[in-house]
Amino acid sequence: MVNIFRSMLISLTMLLVSVTAQADLTIEITQGVDKPTPIAVVPFAWNGSFALKEDLAAIVSADLGRTGLFSMMQRDNMLSFPSQQNQVFYRDWRVGGTEFLVIGRQQAIENGQIRVEFELYDVLKQQRMLMERVTGNNNNLRDIAHYISDKIYEKLTGVRGAFSTRIVYVTAQQFGNGKVNYQLQMADADGARPITIREQDQPIMSPAWARDGSKLAYVSFESGKPAIYIQYLATGKREKLQSFRGLNGAPAWSPDGNRLALVLSKDGNPEVYVLDLRSRQLNRITHHYGIDTEPSWSPDGQSLIFTSDRGGQPQIYRIRLANRDIERITYEGNYNASGKLTPDGRFMALVHRGGDNQFHIAVRDMKNGRLDVLTDTLLDESPTIAPNGSIILYATQKGTRGVLGGVTLDGRVRFLLPAPAGDVREPAWSSYLQ
């Protein structure tokens, strides 16, 4: 009983630790690939009468560098700063060991708009691989930069980039009088531009994105007991779902956005339910004297995976909604929980406890059953997966502080996203937003 609610208890405990004001998360690469690909992003030329609010090339370079897959050339080491194809001298870049080159130019046009053109070159083959034009304004240059990063990343790796997505997470600030200020924060995928969605003096837990990125579901204790709310991001409107006696928790959106899986204890012990948001019909999915919790949808919306101690220890199960057939998925270790499937359904991220008796992030190949432990940090929990299936973001600890960590699906690249001060917990990664 105690272990199955470990995630909830740790989250509540860590949020009570002293936290200062929220600031940008700063990604620190702790492990990268052995031979990252050398690439240079040259400062983009600017032709306009007003100052730009962002350095596009710096953001693109930082995006690519944080993946751990690329070795970014420093500007001080660049022999030239081309902005047009006829200014690119490949020998200059080969001398520095660069394999790929990004150049760009920015032009002020009518009505305060900015036209950005960028190009990607293969230095060794001496040919252009990509050229594109984007239009925006001075207030959305960071969005343009992330878009450029997405395109370059996809061209070089064959995988769609996820730099233009968003993450949400929970922070808190404890004051001298013992009061705690909880915040639900949303930021760019790199931790920049954080904004507060919800602020209150009672815990916030389990934020979950709708597939279309327009709204969130989360658990709030503002009334003194857990209740599930839906937050509409465009309007700021907030909707409280029907609150039942006991536990109301662990909301998870269906792929079509029309249903929420959730955990209720209104009938005794915690069970998994599905709420149809159109008809408001509530269907009980699991029926067992054990604790069933942490539902998560399959990509096709036909089944749910969930955590249960029905076998004596927390393990992950799958239930098919059409016929309620249940199968146990995990067997290795004495604790497996918080399962999340990649968008293609091939892999499952989870919290795993094995021989070292520590909680780590692991990934299970759903095709051959292989389980690989990806992290060596402590008290890892709450895994969430990038929409391209390449990175798992999770909550962990650095010293006495709660921070967010990230690891690629193959375990080759690891990073931390600590805030300048305080705890950060309960991450959730959006789907693609465009």
XYZ file of C-alpha atoms in Angstrom, residues 8-430:
423
model
C 2.560 11.048 -4.450
C 4.257 11.059 -1.058
C 7.689 12.028 -2.412
C 6.175 14.779 -4.529
C 4.355 16.278 -1.565
C 7.438 15.980 0.639
C 9.825 17.532 -1.892
C 7.462 20.435 -2.538
C 7.673 21.323 1.153
C 11.413 21.980 0.872
C 12.408 25.652 0.844
C 12.198 27.170 -2.649
C 12.968 30.647 -3.921
C 11.426 32.522 -6.824
C 11.069 30.634 -10.070
C 13.502 31.365 -12.909
C 14.506 29.747 -16.187
C 15.638 26.163 -15.977
C 19.218 25.800 -17.196
C 20.124 22.570 -18.958
C 23.452 21.018 -17.985
C 24.714 18.117 -20.080
C 26.084 15.441 -17.733
C 26.769 12.775 -20.359
C 26.910 12.927 -24.152
C 27.740 10.605 -27.002
C 31.376 9.585 -27.414
C 31.808 11.283 -30.782
C 29.301 14.118 -31.210
C 28.921 15.548 -34.705
C 30.805 18.868 -35.146
C 28.554 21.681 -36.339
C 28.846 25.469 -36.511
C 25.961 27.949 -36.351
C 27.202 31.304 -37.618
C 25.643 34.525 -36.209
C 22.773 35.514 -38.503
C 23.215 38.757 -40.402
C 20.711 41.534 -39.577
C 19.439 44.241 -41.888
C 17.074 46.509 -40.004
C 16.781 49.782 -38.095
C 15.757 48.376 -34.717
C 17.495 46.079 -32.242
C 16.563 42.421 -32.157
C 15.401 40.923 -28.872
C 17.009 37.535 -29.455
C 20.156 36.074 -30.995
C 18.685 33.384 -33.254
C 21.972 31.640 -33.972
C 22.810 31.438 -30.262
C 19.458 29.816 -29.487
C 19.797 27.322 -32.359
C 23.324 26.456 -31.268
C 22.185 25.967 -27.682
C 19.236 23.800 -28.778
C 21.408 21.468 -30.827
C 24.201 21.413 -28.268
C 21.880 20.392 -25.431
C 20.962 17.178 -27.200
C 24.481 15.863 -26.576
C 24.564 14.660 -30.186
C 26.413 17.657 -31.568
C 29.654 19.454 -30.771
C 29.027 23.145 -31.351
C 31.824 25.404 -32.601
C 32.370 28.492 -30.439
C 32.127 31.830 -32.223
C 35.622 32.801 -31.159
C 36.954 29.871 -33.208
C 35.149 30.802 -36.421
C 37.392 32.119 -39.188
C 34.555 33.902 -40.989
C 30.877 34.808 -40.591
C 29.159 34.070 -43.899
C 25.487 34.858 -44.394
C 25.194 33.982 -48.113
C 26.152 30.879 -50.052
C 28.848 32.718 -52.044
C 30.548 33.652 -48.763
C 30.983 30.046 -47.621
C 34.581 28.812 -48.028
C 34.507 25.145 -47.109
C 38.209 24.893 -46.416
C 37.861 27.348 -43.509
C 35.372 25.046 -41.836
C 37.221 21.817 -42.625
C 40.290 23.230 -40.865
C 38.259 23.502 -37.685
C 36.856 19.987 -38.065
C 33.327 21.177 -38.771
C 31.098 18.754 -40.665
C 27.941 20.853 -40.930
C 27.418 24.605 -41.191
C 24.361 26.769 -40.538
C 24.161 30.338 -41.851
C 21.305 32.826 -41.893
C 20.146 36.369 -42.478
C 17.383 38.528 -41.060
C 15.625 41.324 -42.922
C 13.179 43.900 -41.558
C 10.098 44.066 -43.792
C 6.761 45.879 -43.596
C 4.642 46.269 -40.435
C 7.433 45.406 -38.061
C 7.807 41.922 -39.497
C 11.126 40.112 -39.822
C 12.024 37.696 -42.598
C 14.517 35.031 -41.594
C 16.320 32.819 -44.103
C 18.531 29.960 -42.971
C 20.658 27.377 -44.756
C 22.333 24.117 -43.735
C 25.496 22.921 -45.495
C 27.380 19.647 -45.565
C 30.983 20.837 -45.313
C 32.582 17.564 -46.369
C 30.374 17.154 -49.451
C 30.414 20.897 -50.120
C 26.711 21.112 -50.778
C 23.628 22.781 -49.366
C 21.239 20.412 -47.607
C 18.458 22.759 -46.552
C 17.218 26.285 -47.194
C 14.036 27.833 -45.806
C 12.422 31.205 -45.131
C 10.396 32.075 -42.016
C 8.516 35.279 -41.171
C 7.779 36.572 -37.681
C 8.262 39.553 -35.428
C 10.558 40.728 -32.673
C 8.389 39.105 -29.999
C 8.482 35.566 -31.373
C 12.105 35.249 -32.433
C 12.647 32.476 -29.909
C 9.823 30.510 -31.534
C 11.483 31.010 -34.915
C 14.806 29.822 -33.496
C 13.250 26.646 -32.106
C 11.568 26.047 -35.478
C 14.940 26.336 -37.211
C 16.450 23.920 -34.689
C 13.645 21.449 -35.363
C 14.285 21.534 -39.108
C 18.049 21.147 -38.777
C 17.741 18.352 -36.217
C 15.326 16.452 -38.443
C 17.554 16.876 -41.500
C 20.619 15.566 -39.659
C 19.026 12.769 -37.612
C 15.931 11.736 -39.538
C 13.847 12.351 -36.382
C 11.442 15.248 -36.053
C 12.724 17.857 -33.610
C 10.876 18.743 -30.407
C 12.436 22.126 -29.607
C 9.171 23.973 -30.337
C 7.200 22.044 -27.741
C 6.435 23.006 -24.129
C 6.856 21.452 -20.712
C 4.914 22.014 -17.520
C 6.117 21.303 -13.995
C 5.338 22.118 -10.370
C 7.412 24.329 -8.086
C 6.875 25.755 -4.604
C 8.160 28.543 -2.405
C 8.243 28.180 1.375
C 8.088 31.280 3.518
C 9.397 31.850 7.023
C 5.953 31.499 8.564
C 5.647 27.942 7.248
C 3.341 28.817 4.383
C 4.092 27.331 0.981
C 3.340 28.910 -2.386
C 2.770 26.263 -5.068
C 3.038 27.094 -8.755
C 2.166 25.259 -11.927
C 4.692 26.524 -14.479
C 4.891 26.242 -18.269
C 8.093 26.825 -20.232
C 9.756 26.160 -23.560
C 11.264 22.699 -23.907
C 14.650 24.235 -23.034
C 13.271 25.735 -19.812
C 13.168 29.319 -21.114
C 10.242 31.752 -20.853
C 8.558 30.210 -17.803
C 5.084 31.495 -17.003
C 2.866 30.747 -14.028
C -0.396 29.040 -14.935
C -1.673 28.501 -11.408
C -0.490 29.758 -8.033
C -1.887 28.760 -4.652
C -1.036 27.787 -1.069
C -2.070 24.124 -1.414
C -0.321 21.342 -3.389
C -0.675 20.925 -7.152
C 0.101 17.524 -8.679
C 0.004 15.385 -11.811
C -0.257 17.943 -14.648
C -1.150 16.316 -17.968
C -1.346 17.787 -21.469
C -4.214 17.314 -23.872
C -2.941 16.078 -27.226
C -3.778 19.338 -29.014
C -1.830 21.400 -26.457
C -4.798 23.658 -25.700
C -5.442 22.564 -22.134
C -4.082 20.798 -19.077
C -5.567 18.560 -16.434
C -4.088 18.510 -12.953
C -4.842 17.696 -9.345
C -5.298 20.500 -6.809
C -5.675 20.339 -3.038
C -6.969 23.924 -2.784
C -10.223 22.829 -1.150
C -8.400 20.662 1.362
C -8.943 17.441 -0.587
C -7.772 16.331 -4.042
C -9.842 17.415 -7.016
C -9.158 17.345 -10.754
C -9.249 20.559 -12.774
C -9.003 21.345 -16.478
C -7.094 24.505 -17.388
C -7.741 26.123 -20.780
C -4.490 27.823 -21.762
C -5.759 30.324 -24.320
C -8.488 31.836 -22.139
C -7.292 31.062 -18.620
C -10.657 29.440 -17.888
C -10.572 26.688 -15.289
C -13.073 23.873 -14.910
C -13.420 21.633 -11.881
C -14.503 18.106 -12.654
C -16.954 16.381 -10.353
C -15.133 15.715 -7.092
C -15.856 12.398 -5.433
C -15.253 11.269 -1.891
C -11.676 10.157 -1.282
C -8.934 10.163 -3.890
C -9.364 12.041 -7.167
C -6.088 11.840 -9.038
C -3.744 10.864 -11.870
C -5.604 12.393 -14.855
C -4.482 11.238 -18.319
C -5.906 12.488 -21.632
C -6.967 10.062 -24.339
C -5.309 10.584 -27.736
C -8.528 12.059 -29.172
C -8.889 14.472 -26.247
C -12.450 13.387 -25.506
C -11.784 11.226 -22.450
C -9.833 11.380 -19.245
C -8.507 8.332 -17.448
C -8.336 9.006 -13.729
C -8.065 7.297 -10.369
C -10.929 7.431 -7.851
C -11.415 5.753 -4.507
C -15.101 6.594 -4.204
C -16.034 2.908 -4.151
C -13.442 1.922 -1.551
C -9.920 1.378 -2.824
C -8.322 3.271 -5.736
C -9.499 2.113 -9.157
C -9.022 3.345 -12.729
C -11.980 5.078 -14.368
C -12.544 6.752 -17.730
C -14.601 9.930 -17.926
C -16.186 10.876 -21.265
C -15.862 14.657 -21.324
C -18.706 15.076 -23.824
C -21.392 13.013 -22.131
C -19.830 13.165 -18.626
C -20.364 9.426 -18.391
C -17.995 7.773 -15.923
C -16.932 4.168 -16.524
C -15.071 2.049 -14.021
C -12.264 0.189 -15.776
C -10.549 -1.911 -13.087
C -12.141 -4.045 -10.362
C -9.702 -5.376 -7.780
C -9.051 -5.184 -4.065
C -5.489 -4.026 -4.802
C -4.551 -0.426 -5.551
C -4.790 0.483 -9.247
C -3.326 3.856 -10.197
C -1.255 5.906 -12.712
C -3.230 5.174 -15.903
C -1.655 6.061 -19.233
C -3.107 5.620 -22.727
C -1.789 3.572 -25.594
C -1.209 5.648 -28.753
C -4.291 4.153 -30.449
C -6.536 4.828 -27.447
C -7.627 1.191 -27.298
C -5.948 0.265 -24.026
C -4.532 1.675 -20.802
C -1.414 0.789 -18.906
C -1.529 1.287 -15.144
C 0.309 0.508 -11.918
C -1.113 -2.023 -9.489
C -0.003 -3.930 -6.399
C -2.499 -6.708 -7.092
C 0.396 -9.154 -7.383
C 1.889 -8.146 -4.025
C 4.313 -5.503 -5.369
C 3.812 -2.490 -7.641
C 3.996 -3.636 -11.249
C 2.679 -2.348 -14.568
C -0.319 -3.911 -16.290
C -2.233 -3.313 -19.497
C -6.004 -3.463 -19.866
C -7.784 -3.549 -23.217
C -10.842 -1.343 -23.018
C -12.969 -3.345 -25.456
C -13.011 -6.569 -23.439
C -11.277 -5.627 -20.144
C -8.557 -8.239 -20.698
C -5.625 -7.547 -18.370
C -2.010 -8.615 -18.777
C 0.991 -7.969 -16.584
C 3.787 -6.205 -18.465
C 6.707 -5.914 -16.013
C 8.433 -8.668 -14.028
C 12.041 -7.586 -13.463
C 12.759 -5.891 -10.139
C 10.573 -5.455 -7.091
C 8.988 -2.163 -8.141
C 7.850 -0.910 -11.543
C 5.507 2.061 -11.888
C 4.552 5.207 -13.802
C 4.609 3.605 -17.241
C 4.459 5.894 -20.293
C 4.505 4.665 -23.891
C 6.395 6.346 -26.698
C 4.201 7.825 -29.456
C 4.741 4.746 -31.622
C 3.997 2.359 -28.736
C 7.298 0.521 -29.180
C 8.902 1.513 -25.858
C 7.699 2.223 -22.350
C 9.446 4.555 -19.903
C 8.957 3.673 -16.251
C 10.262 3.973 -12.708
C 12.173 0.800 -11.805
C 13.699 -0.513 -8.611
C 16.074 -3.442 -8.946
C 19.068 -4.936 -7.206
C 20.512 -1.670 -5.865
C 17.178 -0.894 -4.178
C 17.150 2.574 -5.769
C 14.498 4.120 -7.968
C 15.746 4.744 -11.519
C 14.263 5.529 -14.917
C 14.194 2.506 -17.195
C 12.833 1.708 -20.639
C 11.154 -1.508 -21.746
C 11.080 -2.670 -25.335
C 7.431 -3.669 -25.792
C 8.330 -5.908 -28.712
C 11.003 -8.142 -27.163
C 10.471 -7.405 -23.448
C 14.003 -6.144 -22.782
C 14.351 -3.759 -19.826
C 17.245 -1.264 -19.703
C 17.986 1.001 -16.745
C 18.900 4.457 -18.079
C 19.776 6.577 -15.036
C 22.047 6.375 -12.004
C 20.530 9.298 -10.094
C 18.464 8.841 -6.931
C 14.728 8.952 -6.301
C 13.866 9.235 -9.989
C 10.146 9.534 -10.717
C 7.440 10.965 -12.985
C 8.817 10.103 -16.450
C 7.379 11.969 -19.431
C 8.394 11.456 -23.066
C 9.166 13.985 -25.801
C 6.689 13.810 -28.690
C 9.413 12.506 -31.003
C 10.084 9.647 -28.589
C 13.760 10.500 -28.238
C 14.069 11.879 -24.689
C 12.579 11.033 -21.308
C 12.206 13.912 -18.865
C 11.823 12.994 -15.190
C 12.026 14.316 -11.645
C 15.097 13.508 -9.578
C 17.364 14.944 -6.901
C 20.606 16.906 -7.021
C 21.941 17.106 -3.490
C 18.955 18.000 -1.353
C 17.029 19.675 -4.166
C 14.469 18.329 -6.551
C 15.394 18.961 -10.188
C 14.391 17.700 -13.591
C 16.605 15.275 -15.456
C 16.599 14.065 -19.016
C 17.916 10.973 -20.746
C 17.741 9.751 -24.323
C 15.904 6.521 -24.971
C 19.188 4.704 -25.560
C 20.745 6.128 -22.385
C 23.695 7.685 -24.243
C 22.881 11.321 -23.420
C 21.920 12.606 -19.968
C 21.287 16.104 -18.673
C 19.857 18.018 -15.719
C 17.556 21.053 -15.732
C 18.115 22.649 -12.328
C 16.567 26.013 -11.547
C 18.867 28.600 -9.950
C 17.283 27.721 -6.584
C 14.562 25.471 -5.201
C 12.702 22.349 -6.236
C 11.112 21.451 -9.555
C 8.868 18.375 -9.773
C 6.097 16.634 -11.752
C 7.163 17.325 -15.363
C 4.863 16.769 -18.325
C 5.895 17.217 -21.964
C 3.439 18.498 -24.557
